[in-house]
């Protein structure tokens, strides 16, 4: 228990959030543990390291787009990173995160967790293909552990060609995914080393076009 409290304190100190936001993140963690037994929202083994494996991993994205107010999270699942970002950004004027999730049961969790934490999050029970057109003009689109990079770029093309920035957390295979994606896409990107896993990278994409365009 002491180790878990140390993890929590370390993550909250690094994120520099208010006491109210820290309390809201505690509520999220409590709900995640409660719903996990019936919804299987995250890998069971990761719950023991929820603050470092999930909370900190999500919160680092805020620093990569510090002026962004509107976010779109694809395949939200357990709300990582989207709902966590909404909780952390709830004291910022105009901050809003749309959570796209096709699984109705996971949407039920997201809706309840957003309500309890008072997060500025809108849960949308939609397939990604049906949601993108409604979000042209959003500041940032993100997705974690959802699909290979080339597929993420295919889905988000209408956004990335009109000024949206993409933040896609990736594992050690990020360079290989970039190579595959470059066969179909021209894009400006940078790789940011994850704070929570030394071999992981966050792919930040700022412009996109098709190779054959």
Coordinates of N, CA and C in Angstrom, one line a residue:
X1 N 0.8 -1.2 0.0 CA 0.0 0.0 0.0 C 0.9 1.3 0.0
X2 N 2.0 1.2 0.8 CA 2.8 2.4 0.8 C 3.4 2.7 -0.5
X3 N 3.8 1.7 -1.3 CA 4.4 1.9 -2.6 C 3.4 2.5 -3.5
X4 N 2.1 2.1 -3.4 CA 1.0 2.7 -4.2 C 0.8 4.2 -3.9
X5 N 0.9 4.5 -2.6 CA 0.7 5.9 -2.2 C 1.9 6.7 -2.7
X6 N 3.1 6.1 -2.6 CA 4.3 6.8 -3.1 C 4.2 7.1 -4.6
X7 N 3.7 6.1 -5.4 CA 3.4 6.3 -6.8 C 2.4 7.5 -7.1
X8 N 1.3 7.5 -6.3 CA 0.3 8.5 -6.4 C 0.9 9.9 -6.2
X9 N 1.7 10.0 -5.0 CA 2.2 11.3 -4.7 C 3.2 11.8 -5.7
X10 N 4.0 10.9 -6.2 CA 5.0 11.2 -7.2 C 4.4 11.7 -8.5
X11 N 3.4 11.0 -9.0 CA 2.7 11.4 -10.2 C 2.0 12.7 -10.1
X12 N 1.3 12.9 -8.9 CA 0.6 14.2 -8.7 C 1.5 15.4 -8.6
X13 N 2.7 15.1 -8.0 CA 3.7 16.2 -7.8 C 4.2 16.6 -9.2
X14 N 4.5 15.6 -10.0 CA 5.0 15.9 -11.3 C 4.0 16.6 -12.2
X15 N 2.8 16.3 -12.1 CA 1.7 16.9 -12.9 C 1.3 18.3 -12.3
X16 N 1.6 18.5 -11.1 CA 1.3 19.8 -10.5 C -0.1 20.2 -10.6
X17 N -1.0 19.3 -10.2 CA -2.4 19.5 -10.3 C -3.0 20.0 -8.9
X18 N -4.1 20.6 -8.9 CA -4.8 21.1 -7.7 C -5.3 20.0 -6.8
X19 N -5.6 20.3 -5.6 CA -6.1 19.3 -4.7 C -7.4 18.8 -5.2
X20 N -8.3 19.6 -5.8 CA -9.6 19.2 -6.3 C -9.4 18.2 -7.5
X21 N -8.4 18.5 -8.3 CA -8.1 17.6 -9.5 C -7.6 16.3 -9.0
X22 N -6.7 16.3 -8.0 CA -6.2 15.1 -7.4 C -7.3 14.3 -6.8
X23 N -8.2 14.9 -6.1 CA -9.4 14.2 -5.6 C -10.2 13.5 -6.7
X24 N -10.4 14.3 -7.8 CA -11.1 13.7 -9.0 C -10.4 12.5 -9.6
X25 N -9.1 12.6 -9.6 CA -8.3 11.4 -10.2 C -8.4 10.2 -9.2
X26 N -8.5 10.5 -7.9 CA -8.7 9.4 -7.0 C -10.1 8.7 -7.2
X27 N -11.1 9.6 -7.5 CA -12.4 9.0 -7.8 C -12.4 8.2 -9.1
X28 N -11.6 8.6 -10.1 CA -11.5 7.9 -11.3 C -10.8 6.5 -11.0
X29 N -9.8 6.5 -10.3 CA -9.1 5.3 -9.9 C -10.0 4.3 -9.2
X30 N -10.8 4.9 -8.2 CA -11.7 4.1 -7.5 C -12.8 3.4 -8.4
X31 N -13.3 4.2 -9.3 CA -14.3 3.7 -10.2 C -13.7 2.6 -11.2
X32 N -12.5 2.9 -11.6 CA -11.8 1.9 -12.5 C -11.6 0.6 -11.8
X33 N -11.2 0.6 -10.6 CA -11.1 -0.7 -9.8 C -12.5 -1.3 -9.6
X34 N -13.5 -0.5 -9.4 CA -14.8 -1.1 -9.1 C -15.4 -1.7 -10.4
X35 N -15.3 -1.1 -11.5 CA -15.8 -1.6 -12.7 C -15.0 -2.6 -13.4
X36 N -13.7 -2.7 -13.0 CA -12.8 -3.7 -13.7 C -13.3 -5.1 -13.5
X37 N -13.9 -5.4 -12.4 CA -14.3 -6.8 -12.1 C -15.4 -7.3 -13.0
X38 N -16.1 -6.4 -13.6 CA -17.2 -6.8 -14.5 C -17.1 -6.3 -15.9
X39 N -16.2 -5.4 -16.2 CA -16.0 -4.8 -17.5 C -14.7 -5.1 -18.1
X40 N -13.7 -5.6 -17.3 CA -12.4 -5.9 -17.8 C -11.8 -4.7 -18.7
X41 N -11.8 -3.5 -18.1 CA -11.4 -2.3 -18.8 C -9.9 -2.2 -19.1
X42 N -9.1 -2.7 -18.2 CA -7.6 -2.6 -18.5 C -7.0 -4.0 -18.2
X43 N -5.8 -4.1 -18.5 CA -5.1 -5.4 -18.2 C -5.0 -5.5 -16.7
X44 N -5.5 -6.6 -16.1 CA -5.6 -6.8 -14.6 C -4.3 -6.5 -13.9
X45 N -3.2 -6.9 -14.5 CA -1.9 -6.7 -13.8 C -1.5 -5.2 -13.7
X46 N -2.1 -4.4 -14.6 CA -1.7 -3.0 -14.6 C -2.4 -2.2 -13.5
X47 N -3.4 -2.7 -12.9 CA -4.1 -2.0 -11.8 C -3.2 -1.8 -10.6
X48 N -2.3 -2.6 -10.4 CA -1.4 -2.5 -9.2 C -0.5 -1.3 -9.5
X49 N -0.3 -0.9 -10.7 CA 0.6 0.3 -11.0 C -0.2 1.3 -11.8
X50 N -1.5 1.5 -11.4 CA -2.4 2.4 -12.1 C -1.9 3.8 -12.2
X51 N -1.2 4.3 -11.2 CA -0.8 5.7 -11.2 C 0.4 5.9 -12.2
X52 N 1.3 5.0 -12.3 CA 2.4 5.1 -13.2 C 2.1 4.6 -14.6
X53 N 1.3 3.5 -14.7 CA 1.1 2.9 -16.0 C 0.0 3.6 -16.8
X54 N -1.0 4.2 -16.1 CA -2.1 4.8 -16.8 C -2.2 6.3 -16.5
X55 N -2.3 6.7 -15.3 CA -2.5 8.2 -15.0 C -1.3 9.0 -15.5
X56 N -0.1 8.7 -15.1 CA 1.0 9.5 -15.6 C 1.2 9.4 -17.1
X57 N 1.0 8.2 -17.6 CA 1.1 8.0 -19.1 C 0.2 8.9 -19.8
X58 N -1.0 9.1 -19.3 CA -2.0 10.0 -20.0 C -1.6 11.5 -19.7
X59 N -1.3 11.8 -18.5 CA -1.1 13.2 -18.2 C 0.1 13.9 -18.9
X60 N 1.1 13.1 -19.3 CA 2.2 13.7 -20.0 C 1.8 14.3 -21.4
X61 N 0.7 13.9 -21.9 CA 0.2 14.4 -23.2 C -0.1 15.9 -23.1
X62 N -0.6 16.4 -21.9 CA -0.9 17.8 -21.8 C 0.2 18.7 -22.0
X63 N 1.4 18.3 -21.6 CA 2.6 19.1 -21.8 C 3.0 19.2 -23.3
X64 N 2.6 18.3 -24.1 CA 2.9 18.2 -25.5 C 2.0 19.1 -26.4
X65 N 0.9 19.6 -25.8 CA 0.0 20.5 -26.5 C -0.6 21.4 -25.4
X66 N 0.2 22.3 -24.8 CA -0.2 23.0 -23.6 C -1.3 24.0 -23.9
X67 N -1.4 24.5 -25.1 CA -2.4 25.5 -25.4 C -3.7 24.9 -26.0
X68 N -3.8 23.6 -26.1 CA -4.9 22.9 -26.7 C -6.1 22.9 -25.7
X69 N -7.3 23.3 -26.3 CA -8.5 23.3 -25.4 C -9.4 22.1 -25.8
X70 N -9.5 21.8 -27.1 CA -10.4 20.8 -27.5 C -9.7 19.5 -28.0
X71 N -10.1 18.4 -27.4 CA -9.4 17.1 -27.6 C -10.4 16.1 -28.1
X72 N -9.9 15.2 -28.9 CA -10.7 14.0 -29.4 C -9.9 12.8 -29.1
X73 N -10.5 11.9 -28.3 CA -9.8 10.6 -27.9 C -10.5 9.5 -28.6
X74 N -9.8 8.7 -29.5 CA -10.4 7.7 -30.3 C -10.2 6.3 -29.5
X75 N -11.2 5.5 -29.6 CA -11.2 4.2 -28.9 C -10.9 4.4 -27.4
X76 N -11.7 5.2 -26.7 CA -11.4 5.6 -25.4 C -11.3 4.5 -24.4
X77 N -12.1 3.4 -24.5 CA -12.0 2.3 -23.6 C -12.2 2.6 -22.2
X78 N -11.2 2.6 -21.4 CA -11.3 2.9 -19.9 C -11.0 4.4 -19.7
X79 N -11.0 5.2 -20.8 CA -10.7 6.6 -20.6 C -9.3 7.0 -20.5
X80 N -8.4 6.2 -21.1 CA -7.0 6.4 -21.1 C -6.5 6.6 -22.5
X81 N -6.1 7.8 -22.9 CA -5.8 9.0 -22.0 C -7.0 10.0 -21.9
X82 N -8.1 9.9 -22.7 CA -9.0 10.9 -22.8 C -9.7 11.4 -21.6
X83 N -10.2 10.5 -20.8 CA -11.0 10.9 -19.6 C -10.0 11.5 -18.5
X84 N -8.8 10.9 -18.4 CA -7.8 11.4 -17.5 C -7.4 12.8 -17.9
X85 N -7.3 13.1 -19.2 CA -7.0 14.4 -19.7 C -8.1 15.4 -19.3
X86 N -9.3 15.0 -19.5 CA -10.5 15.8 -19.1 C -10.5 16.2 -17.7
X87 N -10.2 15.2 -16.8 CA -10.1 15.5 -15.4 C -9.0 16.5 -15.1
X88 N -7.9 16.3 -15.7 CA -6.7 17.2 -15.4 C -7.0 18.6 -16.0
X89 N -7.7 18.7 -17.0 CA -7.9 20.0 -17.7 C -9.2 20.7 -17.3
X90 N -9.9 20.1 -16.3 CA -11.3 20.6 -16.0 C -11.3 22.0 -15.5
X91 N -10.2 22.5 -15.0 CA -10.1 23.9 -14.4 C -9.7 24.9 -15.5
X92 N -9.4 24.4 -16.7 CA -9.0 25.3 -17.8 C -10.2 25.8 -18.5
X93 N -10.3 27.1 -18.8 CA -11.5 27.6 -19.5 C -11.6 27.0 -20.9
X94 N -12.8 26.5 -21.2 CA -13.1 26.0 -22.5 C -12.5 24.6 -22.8
X95 N -12.0 24.0 -21.8 CA -11.4 22.6 -22.0 C -12.5 21.6 -22.2
X96 N -12.3 20.8 -23.3 CA -13.3 19.8 -23.6 C -12.7 18.6 -24.3
X97 N -13.1 17.4 -23.9 CA -12.6 16.2 -24.5 C -13.8 15.3 -24.9
X98 N -13.8 14.9 -26.2 CA -14.8 14.0 -26.7 C -14.2 12.6 -26.7
X99 N -14.9 11.7 -26.1 CA -14.5 10.3 -26.0 C -15.3 9.4 -27.0
X100 N -14.6 8.9 -27.9 CA -15.2 8.0 -28.9 C -15.0 6.6 -28.6
X101 N -16.1 5.8 -28.4 CA -16.0 4.4 -28.0 C -17.2 3.7 -28.6
X102 N -17.0 2.6 -29.3 CA -18.0 1.8 -29.9 C -18.7 0.8 -29.0
X103 N -18.0 0.5 -27.9 CA -18.5 -0.5 -26.9 C -19.5 0.1 -25.9
X104 N -20.7 -0.2 -25.9 CA -21.7 0.4 -25.1 C -21.4 0.3 -23.6
X105 N -20.9 -0.9 -23.2 CA -20.6 -1.1 -21.8 C -19.5 -0.3 -21.3
X106 N -18.5 -0.1 -22.2 CA -17.4 0.8 -21.8 C -17.9 2.3 -21.8
X107 N -18.8 2.6 -22.6 CA -19.4 4.0 -22.6 C -20.1 4.2 -21.3
X108 N -20.7 3.2 -20.7 CA -21.4 3.3 -19.5 C -20.5 3.7 -18.4
X109 N -19.3 3.0 -18.4 CA -18.3 3.4 -17.4 C -17.8 4.8 -17.6
X110 N -17.5 5.2 -18.8 CA -17.0 6.5 -19.1 C -18.0 7.6 -18.7
X111 N -19.2 7.3 -18.9 CA -20.3 8.3 -18.6 C -20.4 8.5 -17.1
X112 N -20.4 7.4 -16.3 CA -20.4 7.4 -14.9 C -19.2 8.1 -14.3
X113 N -18.0 7.7 -14.8 CA -16.8 8.3 -14.2 C -16.7 9.8 -14.5
X114 N -17.1 10.2 -15.7 CA -17.1 11.6 -16.1 C -18.1 12.4 -15.2
X115 N -19.2 11.8 -14.9 CA -20.2 12.4 -14.0 C -19.6 12.6 -12.6
X116 N -19.1 11.6 -12.1 CA -18.6 11.6 -10.7 C -17.4 12.6 -10.5
X117 N -16.5 12.7 -11.6 CA -15.4 13.5 -11.5 C -15.6 14.9 -12.0
X118 N -16.8 15.2 -12.5 CA -17.2 16.5 -13.1 C -16.2 16.9 -14.2
X119 N -15.8 15.9 -14.9 CA -14.8 16.1 -16.0 C -15.6 16.7 -17.3
X120 N -15.0 17.6 -18.0 CA -15.6 18.2 -19.2 C -15.4 17.2 -20.4
X121 N -16.1 16.1 -20.3 CA -15.9 15.0 -21.3 C -17.3 14.7 -21.8
X122 N -17.4 14.5 -23.1 CA -18.6 14.1 -23.8 C -18.3 12.7 -24.3
X123 N -19.1 11.7 -23.9 CA -19.0 10.3 -24.3 C -19.9 10.1 -25.5
X124 N -19.3 9.5 -26.6 CA -20.0 9.3 -27.8 C -19.9 7.8 -28.2
X125 N -21.0 7.1 -28.2 CA -21.0 5.7 -28.5 C -21.1 5.5 -30.1
X126 N -19.9 5.6 -30.7 CA -19.8 5.6 -32.2 C -18.6 4.9 -32.6
X127 N -18.7 4.4 -33.8 CA -17.5 3.9 -34.5 C -16.6 5.1 -34.9
X128 N -15.3 4.9 -35.0 CA -14.4 6.0 -35.3 C -14.8 6.6 -36.6
X129 N -15.0 5.8 -37.6 CA -15.3 6.3 -39.0 C -16.5 7.2 -39.0
X130 N -17.5 7.0 -38.1 CA -18.7 7.8 -38.0 C -18.5 9.1 -37.2
X131 N -17.4 9.2 -36.5 CA -17.2 10.3 -35.6 C -16.3 11.4 -36.1
X132 N -15.4 11.1 -37.0 CA -14.4 12.0 -37.4 C -14.9 13.3 -38.1
X133 N -15.9 13.1 -39.0 CA -16.4 14.3 -39.7 C -17.0 15.4 -38.8
X134 N -17.5 15.0 -37.6 CA -18.0 15.9 -36.7 C -17.0 16.7 -35.8
X135 N -15.7 16.3 -36.0 CA -14.7 16.9 -35.2 C -13.6 17.6 -35.9
X136 N -13.8 18.0 -37.2 CA -12.9 18.8 -37.9 C -12.7 20.1 -37.2
X137 N -11.5 20.5 -37.0 CA -11.2 21.7 -36.2 C -10.8 21.5 -34.8
X138 N -10.9 20.3 -34.3 CA -10.4 20.0 -32.9 C -8.9 20.3 -32.8
X139 N -8.5 20.7 -31.7 CA -7.1 21.0 -31.5 C -6.2 19.8 -31.5
X140 N -6.5 18.8 -30.8 CA -5.7 17.6 -30.7 C -6.5 16.3 -30.8
X141 N -6.0 15.3 -31.6 CA -6.6 14.0 -31.6 C -5.6 13.0 -31.0
X142 N -6.1 12.1 -30.1 CA -5.1 11.2 -29.5 C -5.8 9.8 -29.5
X143 N -4.9 8.8 -29.4 CA -5.4 7.4 -29.3 C -4.2 6.6 -28.7
X144 N -4.6 5.7 -27.8 CA -3.6 4.9 -27.1 C -3.9 3.4 -27.3
X145 N -2.9 2.6 -27.8 CA -3.1 1.2 -27.9 C -4.3 0.8 -28.7
X146 N -4.5 1.5 -29.8 CA -5.7 1.3 -30.6 C -5.4 0.6 -31.9
X147 N -4.4 1.1 -32.7 CA -4.2 0.6 -34.1 C -2.8 1.0 -34.5
X148 N -2.3 0.4 -35.6 CA -1.0 0.8 -36.1 C -1.1 2.2 -36.6
X149 N 0.1 2.9 -36.7 CA 0.1 4.3 -37.1 C -0.5 4.6 -38.5
X150 N -0.3 3.7 -39.4 CA -0.8 3.9 -40.8 C -2.4 4.0 -40.7
X151 N -3.0 3.1 -39.9 CA -4.4 3.1 -39.7 C -4.9 4.4 -39.0
X152 N -4.2 4.8 -38.0 CA -4.6 6.0 -37.3 C -4.5 7.2 -38.2
X153 N -3.6 7.3 -39.1 CA -3.5 8.4 -40.0 C -4.6 8.3 -41.0
X154 N -5.0 7.1 -41.4 CA -6.1 6.9 -42.4 C -7.4 7.5 -41.7
X155 N -7.6 7.1 -40.5 CA -8.8 7.6 -39.8 C -8.8 9.1 -39.6
X156 N -7.7 9.7 -39.3 CA -7.6 11.1 -38.9 C -7.2 12.0 -40.0
X157 N -7.1 11.5 -41.2 CA -6.7 12.4 -42.3 C -7.6 13.7 -42.4
X158 N -8.9 13.6 -42.3 CA -9.7 14.9 -42.3 C -9.3 15.9 -41.3
X159 N -8.8 15.4 -40.2 CA -8.4 16.3 -39.1 C -7.0 16.9 -39.3
X160 N -6.0 16.0 -39.6 CA -4.6 16.4 -39.7 C -4.3 17.2 -41.0
X161 N -5.2 17.2 -41.9 CA -5.0 18.1 -43.1 C -5.7 19.4 -42.9
X162 N -6.3 19.6 -41.8 CA -7.0 20.9 -41.5 C -6.5 21.6 -40.2
X163 N -5.3 21.2 -39.7 CA -4.7 21.9 -38.6 C -4.7 21.2 -37.3
X164 N -5.3 20.1 -37.1 CA -5.3 19.3 -35.9 C -3.9 18.7 -35.7
X165 N -3.4 18.6 -34.4 CA -2.2 17.9 -34.1 C -2.6 16.5 -33.5
X166 N -1.9 15.5 -33.9 CA -2.1 14.2 -33.4 C -1.0 13.8 -32.3
X167 N -1.5 13.1 -31.3 CA -0.6 12.6 -30.3 C -0.9 11.1 -30.1
X168 N 0.0 10.3 -30.6 CA -0.2 8.8 -30.6 C 0.9 8.1 -29.8
X169 N 0.6 7.8 -28.5 CA 1.6 7.0 -27.7 C 1.8 5.6 -28.4
X170 N 3.1 5.3 -28.5 CA 3.5 4.0 -29.1 C 4.6 3.3 -28.3
X171 N 4.8 2.1 -28.5 CA 5.8 1.3 -27.8 C 7.1 1.3 -28.6
X172 N 7.9 0.3 -28.3 CA 9.2 0.2 -28.9 C 9.2 0.0 -30.4
X173 N 8.0 -0.3 -31.0 CA 7.9 -0.6 -32.4 C 7.6 0.7 -33.2
X174 N 7.6 1.9 -32.5 CA 7.3 3.1 -33.2 C 8.1 3.4 -34.5
X175 N 9.4 3.1 -34.5 CA 10.2 3.4 -35.8 C 9.7 2.5 -36.9
X176 N 9.3 1.2 -36.6 CA 8.8 0.4 -37.7 C 7.5 0.8 -38.2
X177 N 6.6 1.3 -37.3 CA 5.3 1.8 -37.7 C 5.5 3.1 -38.5
X178 N 6.4 3.9 -38.2 CA 6.7 5.1 -39.0 C 7.1 4.7 -40.4
X179 N 8.0 3.7 -40.5 CA 8.4 3.3 -41.8 C 7.3 2.8 -42.7
X180 N 6.4 2.0 -42.1 CA 5.2 1.5 -42.8 C 4.3 2.6 -43.2
X181 N 4.1 3.5 -42.3 CA 3.2 4.7 -42.6 C 3.7 5.5 -43.7
X182 N 5.1 5.7 -43.8 CA 5.7 6.5 -44.8 C 5.5 6.0 -46.2
X183 N 5.1 4.8 -46.4 CA 4.9 4.2 -47.7 C 3.6 4.8 -48.3
X184 N 2.7 5.3 -47.5 CA 1.4 5.8 -47.9 C 1.2 7.3 -47.6
X185 N 1.9 7.8 -46.6 CA 1.7 9.1 -46.2 C 3.0 10.0 -46.2
X186 N 2.8 11.3 -46.4 CA 3.8 12.3 -46.1 C 3.3 13.0 -44.9
X187 N 4.2 13.1 -43.9 CA 3.8 13.7 -42.6 C 4.9 14.3 -41.9
X188 N 4.7 15.4 -41.2 CA 5.7 16.1 -40.4 C 5.4 15.6 -39.0
X189 N 6.4 15.1 -38.3 CA 6.3 14.5 -37.0 C 7.5 14.7 -36.1
X190 N 7.4 14.5 -34.9 CA 8.5 14.3 -34.0 C 8.2 13.2 -33.0
X191 N 9.3 12.6 -32.5 CA 9.1 11.5 -31.5 C 9.6 12.0 -30.2
X192 N 8.7 11.8 -29.2 CA 8.9 12.3 -27.8 C 9.1 11.0 -26.9
X193 N 10.2 10.9 -26.2 CA 10.4 9.8 -25.3 C 9.4 9.9 -24.2
X194 N 8.7 8.8 -23.9 CA 7.7 8.7 -22.8 C 8.4 8.8 -21.5
X195 N 7.7 9.5 -20.6 CA 8.2 9.7 -19.2 C 8.0 8.4 -18.4
X196 N 7.1 7.5 -18.9 CA 6.8 6.3 -18.1 C 7.4 5.1 -18.6
X197 N 8.0 5.1 -19.8 CA 8.6 3.9 -20.3 C 9.7 4.3 -21.3
X198 N 11.0 4.0 -20.9 CA 12.1 4.6 -21.7 C 12.1 4.2 -23.1
X199 N 11.6 3.0 -23.5 CA 11.6 2.6 -24.8 C 10.4 3.0 -25.6
X200 N 9.4 3.6 -24.9 CA 8.2 4.0 -25.6 C 8.3 5.4 -26.2
X201 N 7.6 5.7 -27.2 CA 7.6 7.0 -27.8 C 6.2 7.5 -28.0
X202 N 6.1 8.9 -28.0 CA 4.8 9.5 -28.4 C 5.1 10.1 -29.8
X203 N 4.3 9.7 -30.8 CA 4.4 10.3 -32.1 C 3.5 11.5 -32.2
X204 N 4.1 12.7 -32.4 CA 3.3 13.9 -32.6 C 3.4 14.3 -34.0
X205 N 2.2 14.3 -34.7 CA 2.1 14.6 -36.1 C 1.4 15.9 -36.3
X206 N 1.9 16.8 -37.1 CA 1.4 18.1 -37.3 C 0.9 18.4 -38.7
X207 N 1.3 17.7 -39.7 CA 0.8 17.8 -41.1 C 0.7 16.5 -41.7
X208 N -0.2 16.3 -42.7 CA -0.3 15.1 -43.3 C -0.8 15.2 -44.8
X209 N -0.3 14.4 -45.7 CA -0.9 14.3 -47.0 C -0.5 13.0 -47.6
X210 N -1.3 12.5 -48.6 CA -1.0 11.2 -49.2 C 0.2 11.3 -50.1
X211 N 0.9 10.2 -50.2 CA 2.0 10.1 -51.1 C 1.7 10.3 -52.5
X212 N 0.5 9.8 -52.9 CA 0.1 9.9 -54.3 C -0.7 11.2 -54.6
X213 N -0.8 12.1 -53.7 CA -1.6 13.3 -53.9 C -0.7 14.4 -54.6

